[in-house]
XYZ file of C-alpha atoms in Angstrom:
334
model
C -25.593 45.466 -36.681
C -22.776 46.881 -34.425
C -23.844 44.370 -31.647
C -23.910 41.515 -33.900
C -20.092 42.631 -34.978
C -19.161 42.879 -31.463
C -20.334 39.460 -30.651
C -18.493 37.989 -33.579
C -15.478 39.409 -32.385
C -15.941 37.983 -28.985
C -16.597 34.450 -30.832
C -13.628 34.863 -32.864
C -11.576 35.830 -29.750
C -12.914 33.170 -27.536
C -12.564 30.410 -30.472
C -8.705 31.499 -30.755
C -8.176 31.383 -27.031
C -10.125 27.926 -26.672
C -7.654 26.635 -29.559
C -4.962 27.824 -27.757
C -5.782 25.971 -24.630
C -6.456 23.091 -26.542
C -2.865 23.071 -27.793
C -1.408 23.783 -24.190
C -3.533 20.873 -22.909
C -2.249 18.848 -25.528
C 1.519 19.795 -24.765
C 0.850 19.032 -21.269
C -0.630 15.886 -21.564
C 2.029 15.118 -24.154
C 4.939 15.578 -21.735
C 3.545 12.844 -19.276
C 5.473 9.966 -21.080
C 8.911 11.577 -21.073
C 8.831 12.155 -17.300
C 7.000 9.044 -16.722
C 9.422 6.654 -18.715
C 12.497 7.104 -16.596
C 10.641 6.309 -13.305
C 9.318 3.274 -15.028
C 12.674 2.410 -15.929
C 13.763 3.230 -12.577
C 11.778 0.626 -11.158
C 8.507 1.653 -10.713
C 5.224 -0.122 -12.082
C 3.388 1.665 -14.917
C 0.188 1.771 -13.080
C 1.878 3.009 -9.872
C 3.059 5.801 -11.911
C -0.529 6.620 -12.964
C -1.957 6.238 -9.546
C 0.850 8.756 -8.211
C -0.313 11.045 -11.142
C -3.963 10.877 -10.344
C -3.670 11.061 -6.621
C -1.088 13.723 -6.316
C -3.502 15.829 -8.839
C -6.456 15.095 -6.758
C -4.681 16.306 -3.437
C -3.669 19.537 -5.442
C -7.451 20.147 -6.376
C -8.650 19.080 -3.152
C -9.357 22.741 -2.157
C -11.495 23.213 -5.101
C -13.361 20.061 -4.653
C -14.577 21.476 -1.019
C -15.313 24.725 -2.658
C -17.549 23.397 -5.292
C -18.925 20.580 -2.902
C -22.648 21.489 -4.046
C -21.723 19.612 -7.404
C -22.097 16.464 -5.371
C -25.828 17.293 -4.878
C -26.189 18.806 -8.249
C -24.316 16.541 -10.971
C -23.343 13.291 -8.987
C -23.675 11.444 -12.417
C -21.532 13.862 -14.303
C -18.596 13.676 -11.639
C -18.587 9.884 -11.508
C -18.780 9.440 -15.096
C -15.841 11.980 -15.690
C -13.860 10.320 -13.061
C -14.291 6.827 -13.970
C -13.839 7.369 -17.842
C -12.038 10.804 -18.275
C -9.491 9.922 -15.638
C -9.061 6.585 -14.573
C -10.541 4.630 -17.730
C -8.411 6.051 -20.388
C -5.348 5.396 -18.503
C -5.953 2.043 -16.970
C -7.395 0.596 -20.533
C -4.164 2.162 -22.317
C -1.816 0.653 -19.689
C -3.812 -2.734 -20.043
C -3.512 -2.588 -23.904
C 0.300 -1.868 -24.333
C 0.882 -4.981 -22.115
C -0.467 -6.989 -24.998
C 0.115 -4.986 -28.197
C 2.677 -2.600 -29.275
C 2.730 0.943 -27.909
C 2.480 2.544 -31.302
C -0.609 0.443 -32.305
C -2.425 1.074 -28.765
C -1.991 4.692 -28.951
C -3.284 4.859 -32.561
C -6.513 2.990 -31.646
C -6.931 5.480 -28.621
C -6.690 8.192 -31.048
C -9.538 7.010 -33.135
C -11.448 9.061 -30.267
C -11.856 12.006 -32.416
C -13.382 10.077 -35.064
C -15.850 8.373 -32.352
C -16.756 12.015 -31.237
C -17.745 12.806 -34.546
C -19.862 9.707 -34.677
C -21.313 10.535 -31.250
C -22.104 14.089 -32.427
C -23.666 12.810 -35.852
C -25.684 9.439 -34.691
C -26.732 10.158 -30.867
C -26.810 14.052 -30.880
C -28.163 14.252 -34.439
C -26.210 17.164 -35.393
C -24.547 17.357 -38.863
C -21.184 17.300 -39.419
C -19.365 19.090 -42.375
C -17.068 17.101 -44.820
C -14.217 19.443 -43.725
C -14.309 18.131 -40.178
C -14.286 14.460 -41.375
C -11.478 15.177 -43.624
C -9.688 16.825 -40.919
C -10.203 13.728 -38.660
C -9.227 11.533 -41.531
C -5.665 13.373 -41.994
C -5.206 13.535 -38.177
C -5.621 9.791 -37.792
C -3.768 9.096 -40.908
C -0.832 11.172 -39.762
C -0.785 9.782 -36.435
C -0.207 6.313 -37.804
C 3.006 7.836 -39.411
C 4.086 9.059 -36.043
C 3.581 6.053 -34.095
C 4.622 3.896 -37.302
C 2.099 1.664 -36.920
C 3.422 -0.804 -39.510
C 6.024 -1.784 -36.832
C 3.457 -3.826 -35.115
C 2.509 -6.652 -37.597
C 0.947 -9.207 -34.887
C -2.042 -8.122 -33.141
C -3.745 -9.447 -30.091
C -7.648 -9.341 -30.187
C -7.939 -8.591 -26.350
C -5.185 -6.098 -26.639
C -6.695 -4.089 -29.455
C -10.177 -4.150 -27.454
C -8.648 -2.686 -24.551
C -6.971 0.172 -26.715
C -10.534 0.624 -28.122
C -11.693 0.732 -24.558
C -9.392 3.643 -23.951
C -10.648 5.731 -27.167
C -14.074 5.096 -26.012
C -13.215 6.348 -22.546
C -11.568 9.381 -24.250
C -14.866 10.006 -26.077
C -16.435 10.248 -22.555
C -13.794 12.622 -21.592
C -14.434 15.069 -24.398
C -18.396 14.783 -24.188
C -18.391 15.103 -20.507
C -16.280 18.149 -20.493
C -18.740 19.755 -22.792
C -21.840 19.050 -20.634
C -23.741 22.203 -20.026
C -21.824 24.453 -22.504
C -24.651 24.928 -25.326
C -27.782 24.446 -22.913
C -30.010 26.996 -21.103
C -29.052 25.469 -17.774
C -26.050 26.653 -15.743
C -22.899 24.927 -16.879
C -21.233 23.005 -14.174
C -17.995 24.668 -13.075
C -15.370 22.943 -14.869
C -12.590 23.382 -12.064
C -15.029 21.315 -9.601
C -15.626 18.903 -12.167
C -11.926 18.133 -12.788
C -11.271 17.967 -8.990
C -14.168 15.441 -8.287
C -13.136 13.657 -11.310
C -9.525 13.443 -9.991
C -11.018 12.186 -6.765
C -13.112 9.618 -8.213
C -10.379 8.512 -10.497
C -7.635 8.242 -7.653
C -10.123 6.153 -5.715
C -10.726 3.707 -8.824
C -7.036 3.468 -9.546
C -6.054 2.726 -5.758
C -8.147 -0.589 -6.155
C -6.355 -1.333 -9.304
C -2.935 -0.128 -8.637
C -2.443 -1.319 -5.072
C -0.107 1.351 -4.336
C 0.799 -0.231 -0.884
C 2.900 -2.628 -2.577
C 5.269 0.108 -4.615
C 8.805 0.599 -4.047
C 8.638 4.009 -2.405
C 12.561 4.283 -2.403
C 12.668 4.845 -6.114
C 10.767 8.300 -5.544
C 13.911 9.317 -3.154
C 16.605 8.547 -5.787
C 17.323 9.495 -9.296
C 15.929 8.575 -12.790
C 18.002 8.383 -15.918
C 16.807 10.501 -18.670
C 19.223 9.723 -21.551
C 22.106 9.598 -19.594
C 21.313 12.414 -17.548
C 20.372 11.725 -13.842
C 17.108 13.898 -12.848
C 15.360 13.793 -9.332
C 12.504 11.389 -9.501
C 10.735 13.740 -7.188
C 10.949 16.422 -9.949
C 10.073 14.094 -12.624
C 6.545 13.325 -10.283
C 6.161 16.984 -9.613
C 6.174 17.628 -13.445
C 3.726 14.800 -13.814
C 1.213 15.908 -11.316
C 1.327 19.585 -11.785
C 1.863 20.257 -15.483
C 0.804 16.932 -17.051
C -2.049 16.337 -15.100
C -3.596 19.705 -13.313
C -2.610 22.028 -16.037
C -3.404 19.424 -18.839
C -7.072 18.825 -17.413
C -7.803 22.017 -16.451
C -6.827 23.629 -20.028
C -8.441 20.806 -21.780
C -11.773 21.167 -20.144
C -11.991 24.848 -20.125
C -10.977 24.520 -24.354
C -13.825 21.855 -24.828
C -16.296 24.531 -23.400
C -14.836 27.156 -25.785
C -14.674 24.806 -28.997
C -16.602 21.719 -29.095
C -15.939 17.931 -28.488
C -15.048 17.186 -31.919
C -12.573 20.021 -32.588
C -10.933 19.607 -29.323
C -10.616 15.877 -29.896
C -8.733 16.463 -33.158
C -6.553 19.135 -31.692
C -5.762 16.696 -28.941
C -3.990 14.172 -31.382
C -1.088 16.865 -31.308
C -0.540 15.149 -27.864
C 1.071 12.186 -29.937
C 3.351 14.552 -31.852
C 4.488 16.486 -28.687
C 5.260 13.072 -26.989
C 7.263 12.256 -29.840
C 9.059 15.156 -30.402
C 9.921 15.461 -26.511
C 11.198 11.898 -26.706
C 13.423 12.970 -29.298
C 15.075 15.659 -27.766
C 15.125 14.509 -23.918
C 15.305 10.646 -24.302
C 17.370 10.153 -27.647
C 14.556 8.609 -29.214
C 14.926 9.924 -32.670
C 12.072 10.769 -35.325
C 12.294 9.010 -38.746
C 11.215 10.753 -42.038
C 7.613 9.403 -41.916
C 7.221 10.392 -38.285
C 8.092 14.236 -39.053
C 5.561 13.870 -42.199
C 3.030 12.248 -40.019
C 3.463 15.244 -37.502
C 2.780 17.790 -40.222
C -0.111 15.936 -41.466
C -1.566 15.742 -38.077
C -1.198 19.432 -37.712
C -2.825 20.038 -40.942
C -5.871 17.682 -40.072
C -6.225 19.587 -36.824
C -6.281 22.880 -38.408
C -8.588 21.924 -41.116
C -10.992 20.689 -38.594
C -10.886 23.703 -36.503
C -11.253 26.266 -39.125
C -14.617 24.340 -40.406
C -16.373 25.109 -37.120
C -18.725 28.047 -37.371
C -19.404 30.564 -34.744
C -22.301 30.150 -32.739
C -25.393 32.515 -33.170
C -25.254 33.530 -29.292
C -23.041 33.626 -26.320
C -23.987 31.905 -22.892
C -21.754 32.092 -19.720
C -19.674 29.007 -19.031
C -20.002 29.493 -15.083
C -19.122 32.161 -12.491
C -15.720 32.645 -11.155
C -12.157 31.914 -12.294
C -11.105 31.216 -15.944
C -14.799 29.697 -16.422
C -16.300 33.146 -16.208
C -15.172 33.676 -19.872
C -17.719 33.536 -22.404
C -18.244 30.255 -24.205
C -17.726 30.452 -27.978
C -18.398 26.855 -28.938
C -19.214 26.168 -32.402
C -20.657 23.179 -34.149
C -18.733 21.179 -36.500
C -21.904 21.200 -38.347
């Protein structure tokens, strides 16, 4: 009995820490748009900003890729999938979709991913899903519709919607692949190594798509306007690379290991709320009353889904070294 109680306490602390990491990841990802928009308005192509983001982060994580080079032999499919789906796919599909449909509509479709994750868990993994988790997803998606004011886009392009759905499917891949090995008997791949190689793969793919040799590099040497305030373009790029990509991906992947793909997916909906709030204060894009209400609903949905996840009956090590040495407290939203 004392051992069981100790394990339960460790599970609770691990689950709470995982939720905290998921929130940090959502905040970090949410801050990318606020920093990227001034760069785009200064003259950079959106795909070039994406390439700078991923390629820069790949360079930062390169030492970790060298350290975990054994993953190339042990998990080549996982690394390729994470890079193609979780890094290059989400961003490429999203930017392609917003060229054809309103940004708010594209964002809402992309954040159908938590619901799609539940579908994956229920019908592919054949694991049960509680009504509370389903209600949490419905609330989060409904609140997100208010945050992005989906009713503002009244005409939809079929191809644009399909591209946004592609972004959602790639985001499902990000959460599912991030979870690989966390609840099996085999040794889980080091999350930092997976991120490092995922960024390298994503940078390679985006190099072909974005063609950075055509980029106006002079923009990075100047300043960009942030609601009337000139800000160094290099500083904005550093924020995008270090915080909105490196920190965001690291905390995001580790949080999935401690929670579950479906729970982390719902918490990730906070990214849209964070992005909207930051845009209000830093870019002068004010929130409407429905958006404020929607943000509260997203928070409620994320909380309901998270609190519905029971603790696992056992603890497994995630991997050796660094933050991944902590015990996994993944719970099934079952």
